[in-house]
Structures are given as structure tokens and as C-alpha cells.
Coordinates of C-alpha atoms and ligand atoms in Angstrom, one line a residue:
X1 CA 16.9 -22.2 -0.7
X2 CA 15.2 -25.7 0.5
X3 CA 12.0 -26.7 -0.9
X4 CA 9.9 -26.2 2.3
X5 CA 10.6 -22.4 1.8
X6 CA 9.9 -22.5 -2.1
X7 CA 6.5 -24.3 -1.5
X8 CA 5.7 -20.8 0.7
X9 CA 3.1 -18.6 -0.8
X10 CA 4.5 -15.2 -2.2
X11 CA 3.1 -11.7 -1.0
X12 CA 3.8 -8.9 -2.8
X13 CA 2.4 -5.0 -2.3
X14 CA 3.8 -1.6 -3.2
X15 CA 3.0 1.4 -1.9
X16 CA 4.1 5.3 -3.8
X17 CA 6.5 6.8 -1.5
X18 CA 4.5 9.8 -0.8
X19 CA 5.4 11.7 2.9
X20 CA 3.3 10.7 5.9
X21 CA 1.3 8.0 6.2
X22 CA -2.0 8.8 8.2
X23 CA -4.1 6.1 10.1
X24 CA -6.3 4.9 6.7
X25 CA -3.0 3.7 5.2
X26 CA -1.9 2.1 8.3
X27 CA -5.3 0.3 9.2
X28 CA -6.3 0.2 5.6
X29 CA -2.8 -1.5 4.4
X30 CA 0.4 -1.8 6.1
X31 CA -1.5 -3.4 9.6
X32 CA -2.6 -6.3 6.7
X33 CA 0.7 -6.6 5.3
X34 CA 2.2 -7.3 8.8
X35 CA 0.0 -9.8 9.6
X36 CA 1.0 -11.6 6.6
X37 CA 4.5 -11.7 6.8
X38 CA 4.9 -14.9 8.9
X39 CA 4.8 -17.9 7.1
X40 CA 4.6 -16.4 4.1
X41 CA 8.0 -15.2 1.4
X42 CA 6.7 -11.5 1.1
X43 CA 8.2 -8.7 -1.3
X44 CA 7.2 -5.0 -0.1
X45 CA 8.0 -2.0 -3.1
X46 CA 8.7 1.3 -2.7
X47 CA 7.6 2.0 -6.1
X48 CA 9.8 5.3 -7.1
X49 CA 9.1 4.5 -10.7
X50 CA 5.7 5.2 -10.5
X51 CA 6.1 8.5 -8.8
X52 CA 7.7 10.0 -10.9
X53 CA 3.9 9.7 -13.6
X54 CA 2.6 13.4 -11.9
X55 CA 4.7 16.5 -11.2
X56 CA 7.3 16.5 -8.4
X57 CA 10.5 17.2 -6.9
X58 CA 13.8 14.8 -7.2
X59 CA 15.1 15.7 -3.9
X60 CA 12.0 15.4 -2.3
X61 CA 11.0 12.1 -3.9
X62 CA 14.6 10.9 -2.5
X63 CA 14.0 12.2 1.2
X64 CA 10.2 10.4 0.8
X65 CA 11.5 7.1 0.5
X66 CA 13.8 7.4 3.4
X67 CA 10.4 8.1 5.0
X68 CA 8.5 5.9 3.5
X69 CA 10.9 2.7 4.5
X70 CA 11.5 4.1 7.8
X71 CA 7.4 4.4 8.2
X72 CA 6.6 0.8 6.9
X73 CA 9.9 -0.5 9.9
X74 CA 8.1 1.4 12.7
X75 CA 5.1 -0.4 11.7
X76 CA 6.0 -3.7 12.1
X77 CA 7.3 -4.8 9.0
X78 CA 10.6 -6.6 10.1
X79 CA 13.5 -6.2 8.0
X80 CA 14.5 -10.1 8.8
X81 CA 11.0 -11.5 7.8
X82 CA 9.9 -9.9 5.1
X83 CA 12.2 -8.0 1.7
X84 CA 11.5 -4.4 1.6
X85 CA 13.1 -2.9 -1.9
X86 CA 13.0 -0.1 -3.9
X87 CA 11.4 -0.8 -7.2
X88 CA 13.9 1.6 -9.5
X89 CA 16.9 -0.5 -8.4
X90 CA 15.7 -4.0 -9.2
X91 CA 16.6 -4.7 -12.8
X92 CA 13.6 -5.9 -14.8
X93 CA 10.4 -4.2 -14.2
X94 CA 10.6 -1.6 -16.9
X95 CA 11.9 -4.5 -19.4
X96 CA 9.0 -6.4 -18.4
X97 CA 6.0 -3.7 -18.3
X98 CA 7.9 -2.4 -22.2
X99 CA 7.0 -6.0 -23.1
X100 CA 3.7 -6.5 -21.3
X101 CA 2.9 -3.0 -23.0
X102 CA 2.9 -4.9 -26.5
X103 CA 0.1 -6.7 -25.9
X104 CA -1.9 -4.3 -24.0
X105 CA -4.3 -2.3 -25.9
X106 CA -4.2 1.0 -25.2
X107 CA -7.8 0.9 -24.9
X108 CA -8.0 -0.9 -21.6
X109 CA -5.6 1.6 -20.1
X110 CA -7.9 4.4 -21.0
X111 CA -10.5 2.7 -19.8
X112 CA -8.6 2.7 -16.1
X113 CA -10.0 4.8 -13.2
X114 CA -7.7 6.0 -11.5
X115 CA -6.0 7.3 -14.7
X116 CA -9.0 9.1 -15.6
X117 CA -8.8 10.8 -12.3
X118 CA -4.9 12.0 -11.9
X119 CA -5.7 12.6 -16.0
X120 CA -8.4 15.1 -15.3
X121 CA -6.0 16.2 -11.9
X122 CA -3.0 17.0 -13.8
X123 CA -4.4 18.2 -17.3
X124 CA -1.2 20.5 -18.2
X125 CA 1.2 17.6 -17.5
X126 CA -0.7 14.9 -18.9
X127 CA 2.4 12.4 -19.6
X128 CA 2.4 8.6 -21.3
X129 CA 3.9 7.3 -18.3
X130 CA 0.5 7.9 -16.5
X131 CA -2.1 5.9 -19.1
X132 CA 1.2 2.9 -19.0
X133 CA 1.0 3.3 -14.9
X134 CA -0.8 -0.3 -14.7
X135 CA 1.1 -2.0 -17.4
X136 CA 4.1 -1.1 -15.2
X137 CA 2.3 -2.0 -12.1
X138 CA 1.1 -5.2 -13.5
X139 CA 4.8 -5.6 -14.2
X140 CA 6.0 -5.0 -10.5
X141 CA 3.3 -8.3 -9.3
X142 CA 4.3 -10.9 -12.3
X143 CA 7.8 -10.3 -11.7
X144 CA 7.8 -11.8 -8.5
X145 CA 5.0 -14.9 -9.4
X146 CA 3.4 -13.4 -6.6
X147 CA 0.1 -16.0 -5.0
X148 CA -1.4 -12.4 -3.4
X149 CA -1.8 -9.4 -3.9
X150 CA -2.4 -7.0 -0.8
X151 CA -4.3 -3.8 -1.9
X152 CA -6.9 -1.7 -1.3
X153 CA -10.6 -1.5 -2.8
X154 CA -9.4 1.5 -5.4
X155 CA -6.7 -0.9 -6.8
X156 CA -8.7 -3.7 -7.9
X157 CA -9.4 -2.6 -11.0
X158 CA -5.9 -3.0 -11.9
X159 CA -5.0 -6.1 -10.2
X160 CA -7.8 -6.9 -13.2
X161 CA -5.8 -6.0 -15.6
X162 CA -2.6 -7.8 -14.4
X163 CA -4.4 -10.6 -14.4
X164 CA -5.8 -10.4 -17.9
X165 CA -2.0 -9.3 -19.0
X166 CA -0.8 -12.6 -17.8
X167 CA -3.4 -14.6 -19.7
X168 CA -2.4 -13.0 -22.9
X169 CA 1.3 -13.5 -22.1
X170 CA 0.4 -17.2 -21.4
X171 CA -1.9 -17.7 -24.3
X172 CA 0.3 -15.9 -26.9
X173 CA 3.6 -17.0 -25.3
X174 CA 2.9 -20.5 -23.1
X175 CA 2.2 -21.4 -19.8
X176 CA 4.6 -18.4 -17.6
X177 CA 2.9 -16.5 -15.5
X178 CA 0.8 -17.7 -12.2
X179 CA -2.5 -15.1 -12.5
X180 CA -2.2 -13.0 -8.2
X181 CA -5.2 -13.4 -6.4
X182 CA -5.8 -9.9 -4.9
X183 CA -6.3 -9.3 -0.6
X184 CA -8.7 -7.1 0.5
X185 CA -9.0 -6.5 3.9
X186 CA -12.0 -6.5 5.7
X187 CA -11.5 -4.2 8.2
X188 CA -10.5 -0.6 8.4
X189 CA -10.7 -0.4 4.6
X190 CA -12.2 2.5 4.4
X191 CA -11.4 4.8 7.1
X192 CA -13.2 8.5 7.3
X193 CA -11.6 11.8 7.9
X194 CA -12.8 12.9 11.5
X195 CA -13.8 16.1 10.5
X196 CA -15.6 15.4 7.1
X197 CA -16.6 11.9 8.0
X198 CA -18.6 11.7 4.0
X199 CA -15.0 11.6 3.1
X200 CA -12.4 9.2 3.2
X201 CA -8.9 10.6 5.4
X202 CA -6.7 11.8 3.2
X203 CA -3.4 13.9 3.3
X204 CA -4.8 15.8 0.4
X205 CA -7.7 16.6 3.1
X206 CA -7.8 20.8 3.1
X207 CA -8.8 20.6 7.1
X208 CA -5.8 18.3 8.2
X209 CA -7.6 18.0 11.6
X210 CA -9.4 15.8 10.3
X211 CA -6.2 13.6 9.5
X212 CA -4.6 11.6 12.5
X213 CA -0.8 10.7 10.9
X214 CA 1.2 8.0 12.7
X215 CA 3.9 10.1 13.8
X216 CA 2.0 12.9 15.2
X217 CA 2.4 13.4 18.8
X218 CA -0.4 12.1 21.5
X219 CA -1.3 16.0 22.1
X220 CA -1.8 16.1 18.6
X221 CA -3.8 12.8 18.0
X222 CA -5.9 13.6 21.7
X223 CA -6.7 17.2 20.5
X224 CA -7.7 16.1 16.3
X225 CA -9.5 13.1 17.8
X226 CA -11.5 15.4 21.3
X227 CA -12.9 17.5 18.5
X228 CA -13.9 14.8 15.8
X229 CA -17.2 15.8 14.9
X230 CA -20.2 13.6 16.0
X231 CA -23.7 14.5 15.9
X232 CA -26.7 16.5 18.2
X233 CA -28.6 12.9 18.7
X234 CA -26.0 11.6 21.7
X235 CA -25.6 7.7 22.1
X236 CA -22.8 5.3 20.7
X237 CA -24.3 3.3 18.5
X238 CA -23.1 2.0 14.5
X239 CA -25.0 4.1 12.1
X240 CA -22.9 5.2 9.2
X241 CA -25.7 6.9 7.1
X242 CA -27.2 8.3 10.5
X243 CA -24.5 8.7 12.2
X244 CA -21.5 8.7 9.9
X245 CA -19.0 11.0 12.9
X246 CA -19.7 8.4 15.7
X247 CA -19.3 5.2 13.5
X248 CA -16.5 6.3 12.0
X249 CA -14.4 7.1 15.4
X250 CA -16.1 3.0 16.2
X251 CA -14.6 1.2 12.9
X252 CA -11.2 3.2 14.2
X253 CA -11.9 1.8 17.8
X254 CA -13.2 -1.5 16.9
X255 CA -9.9 -1.6 14.6
X256 CA -7.4 -1.2 16.8
X257 CA -8.7 -3.5 20.0
X258 CA -11.0 -5.9 18.0
X259 CA -14.3 -5.6 19.5
X260 CA -17.1 -5.7 17.7
X261 CA -19.8 -3.2 17.3
X262 CA -21.6 -4.9 19.4
X263 CA -19.7 -4.8 22.5
X264 CA -18.7 -1.3 21.6
X265 CA -22.1 0.2 21.9
X266 CA -22.5 -2.1 25.0
X267 CA -19.5 -1.1 27.3
X268 CA -21.0 3.1 26.4
X269 CA -24.2 2.2 26.9
X270 CA -25.3 5.9 29.0
X271 CA -22.3 7.6 28.3
X272 CA -21.3 10.5 26.5
X273 CA -19.5 11.4 23.2
X274 CA -16.7 12.5 25.6
X275 CA -15.8 9.6 27.6
X276 CA -16.0 7.5 24.3
X277 CA -13.7 9.8 21.9
X278 CA -11.9 9.9 25.3
X279 CA -11.6 5.9 25.1
X280 CA -10.5 6.1 21.4
X281 CA -8.1 8.0 22.1
X282 CA -6.1 6.4 24.6
X283 CA -6.6 3.0 22.3
X284 CA -5.3 5.1 19.0
X285 CA -2.1 6.9 21.2
X286 CA -1.3 3.5 23.0
X287 CA -0.9 2.1 19.6
X288 CA 0.7 4.3 17.6
X289 CA 3.2 5.5 20.3
X290 CA 5.7 2.5 20.2
X291 CA 5.1 3.4 15.9
X292 CA 5.9 7.0 16.2
X293 CA 9.0 6.1 19.0
X294 CA 10.8 3.5 16.7
X295 CA 10.1 5.7 13.6
X296 CA 12.1 8.8 15.5
X297 CA 14.8 6.6 16.7
X298 CA 15.1 5.1 12.7
X299 CA 14.3 7.8 10.5
X300 CA 17.6 9.9 11.5
X301 CA 19.6 6.5 10.6
X302 CA 19.6 6.7 6.9
X303 CA 22.7 4.0 7.1
X304 CA 20.2 1.4 8.0
X305 CA 17.1 2.5 6.1
X306 CA 19.7 1.6 2.8
X307 CA 21.4 -1.4 4.6
X308 CA 17.7 -3.0 4.9
X309 CA 16.9 -1.2 1.1
X310 CA 20.0 -3.4 -0.4
X311 CA 19.6 -5.8 1.3
X312 CA 15.9 -6.4 0.2
X313 CA 16.6 -5.4 -3.3
X314 CA 19.2 -8.0 -3.5
X315 CA 16.4 -10.3 -2.6
X316 CA 14.1 -8.8 -4.9
X317 CA 16.6 -9.4 -7.5
X318 CA 17.4 -12.9 -7.3
X319 CA 13.6 -13.4 -8.0
X320 CA 12.5 -11.4 -10.9
X321 CA 16.2 -12.7 -12.5
X322 CA 14.3 -15.7 -12.7
X323 CA 11.4 -15.0 -14.1
X324 CA 13.1 -12.6 -16.5
X325 CA 15.5 -15.1 -18.2
X326 CA 11.9 -17.3 -18.9
X327 CA 10.2 -14.2 -20.3
X328 CA 13.4 -13.5 -23.0
X329 CA 13.0 -16.8 -23.9
X330 CA 9.9 -17.3 -24.8
X331 CA 10.0 -13.4 -26.2
X332 CA 12.8 -14.3 -28.6
X333 CA 15.4 -11.8 -27.0
X334 CA 19.0 -13.2 -26.4
X335 CA 21.3 -13.3 -23.2
X336 CA 25.1 -13.5 -24.2
X337 CA 27.5 -14.8 -21.5
Ligands
LIG401 P1 -2.8 5.5 -0.9 O1 -2.3 6.9 -0.1 O2 -4.0 6.4 -2.1 O3 -1.8 5.7 -1.9 O4 -3.0 4.5 -0.6 C1 -2.0 3.0 0.4 C2 -2.8 2.4 0.8 O5 -3.7 2.9 1.9 C3 -3.7 1.4 -0.4 O6 -3.8 0.3 -0.1 C4 -5.2 2.2 -0.2 O7 -6.3 1.3 -0.5 C5 -5.3 2.5 1.4 N1 -6.1 3.9 2.1 C6 -5.8 4.8 1.5 N2 -6.5 5.6 2.3 C7 -7.5 5.1 3.2 C8 -8.4 5.0 4.0 N3 -9.2 6.2 4.2 N4 -9.2 4.0 4.9 C9 -8.4 2.6 4.4 N5 -7.7 3.0 3.5 C10 -6.8 3.5 2.7
LIG402 N1 -0.9 1.9 -7.4 C1 -0.8 1.1 -6.1 C2 -1.5 3.1 -5.6 O1 -1.8 4.0 -6.0 C3 1.0 1.1 -5.7 C4 1.4 -0.5 -6.5 C5 2.6 0.4 -7.7 C6 1.4 -1.4 -6.3 N2 3.0 -1.0 -7.8 C7 2.0 -2.2 -7.5 C8 0.5 -1.9 -5.1 C9 1.5 -3.6 -7.0 C10 0.3 -3.1 -5.8 C11 1.5 -4.3 -6.2 O2 -1.5 1.8 -4.4

């Protein structure tokens, strides 16, 4: 590695392998990761160790890992320009999490919003891994000495804990970790359900016709968009409080075409919702068509996906090793060559 490469900003983010990606995941997360790839050193993790904190089936987890990696690549994460890795294949995440756990007050973990939400949902299967989840996430970030962590708004609290733990460690054992910055996107950060635009587009929405999946066929996408809930007032105007359905469609249209709300309002002045929805459907379909075709091509090629994860994992391991040697030395552990 030459000096030039070493100065590159390091970007790290991860997602749990939880099945199909929807348009919210794409516009709010993955599309932005793609835009960060140029000129930076990027690590994108599929975090299977986080996925076992709630009830799961091992065979499904394995299938979801392949699927998740295939969808990332289909969305534009180029394995030649970034490192896509599987968390459990890199030695160090769990070790660092243990070390950070030993300087993390339990109260800080009990206060985490995501923990409280999930603990309520999984009352009967509550395990200590779920409480410890944010410490493992802090290790995921700190082990790569990352500068930038692109995440959704919901992960901000976890990044704050990460910075806090890095500071605690640096204070106790001397300067070791860089304090990472969260990177939260401006547009597409909150895509709402097409059927109940008051709630976020989600995989677990009981009304699945409100959720657009990136691998849905053109027909399905068009049907879902044409039957999106609007209002009886008419007029393509951005007003999230009084016209949440139309405003959500405008948000999607804007994130995909790059047009501002004012430009969209002008373009559809005097036109009905039917015309507008047709344009939204055309834009979404033509944007997602290449993604779906590429997904279909890659997802049947397990060998290729394994190759990508292996290569990404090796690069991730090399970077993780650098920091872990330092950490071991500082905390008083030994390595016998
Ligand atoms: P999740 O599917 O909740 O694990 O989220 C994966 C990523 O997608 C995170 O960065 C979330 O912030 C983002 N995300 C999830 N749902 C939405 C949504 N409806 N709108 C925008 N971003 C979302
Ligand atoms: N907790 C994140 C989520 O639910 C996933 C995650 C795990 C993550 N480790 C990370 C995100 C490290 C960014 C960096 O979406």
C-alpha cells in the first residue's frame, strides 16, 4: 500500500442479513454507500453475529447472507472497488467487543432505544447478546479505524456509544482509537409505506402492497405504485402533514430523478394523480430494472458470492489485525509468535 492510499478516508458500515431489501433500504442506505465508494477505502459488512441476537433458523441465516451480498452487489457495490465481508469470518470483532464490554457501564446499554424496543418484542427469548449488541457494533467500527460510518437516523445513538467507548479506552489505555463520524443522508432517509404513509416502509408491514422490494417485477412495482394511497384533494403538492401519500411519492420521485419538489410540482401542474403515479412507476421501474436483472444473474452464482466475501474478508482481516495487535499490547494481553 503506498502513502497515497493510506491517506484515503475509511468508510465502514454494516447491515444485518435479514432477507429482501426494500426501496427504503435502498434510497436511505445502500444507494448512499455506492456514492461513497469512489476515492475512499470502503468496508461493507454483512453482520451475521448481530443476527443471532433474536430467534432465527441457521439454514435461513446462511441463505440470507448469500442473498444480502447478492443484493448489495446488484445495487452497485462493486467488489473491485470496495470490500464486502462477512462479520463472523473476520477474527477480532468478538475479541474487541469483549474488551470494550469491560469498560462499558451496563446502564449505558440498558438505555439504548433499539434494545428497549427489541427487548419488548422478544420478551420470551431475551438473551444477553441483545443487550450487548451495541458493544459488538462499536467493535465493528473501531476495529477498522473508520473515519465515516453511513447509517440511518435510527443508528445515531449506537454511534454515540461507539465514540464514548473509544474515548473511555483512549483515556484508560492511551490514544488508540479514532472517533468515527456518523454520515446520515439528507434525502430518502425516510421512505414511507405506500398504503399507510404515516409509517415507515418496512419488511414487517402486515400490508405488503405498501412495500416496494428492489427485486419485485416491473408488473408488481407498477401495481403497487398505481394503487398507492393519496387524498381526495387532487394536485401534486408537497405537504407531508396534509398530503402524506402524495408527498411520499414525491420524495421517492425526487430521490430517484434528482428533481426538486418545486420542479416536480411545476411538471405536474394541472395533471391528475394517475399521470403522476404513472411517471413515478416509470422512474422506479427503469431505475430498479438493471438492479433486478443483475440480482437474478448473481444470486444463482453462489461460488461468485463466496469468492467476493472471501476476498473482502481477507482485506478486512488485514486491516483489523493492525489495530488488534495494538489493542492486545495496550490492555496487557500477550501473543506468542
Ligand atoms: P433495517 O432494514 O431496519 O435493518 O435497516 C437497514 C438500513 O436501511 C438502515 O440504514 C436504515 O436506516 C435504512 N432504512 C430502513 N427502513 C427505511 C425507510 N423506510 N426509509 C429510509 N431508510 C430506511
Ligand atoms: N445495528 C445496525 C442496524 O441495525 C447494523 C450494524 C451492525 C452496523 N454493526 C454496524 C451499522 C457497524 C454500522 C456500523 O442497521
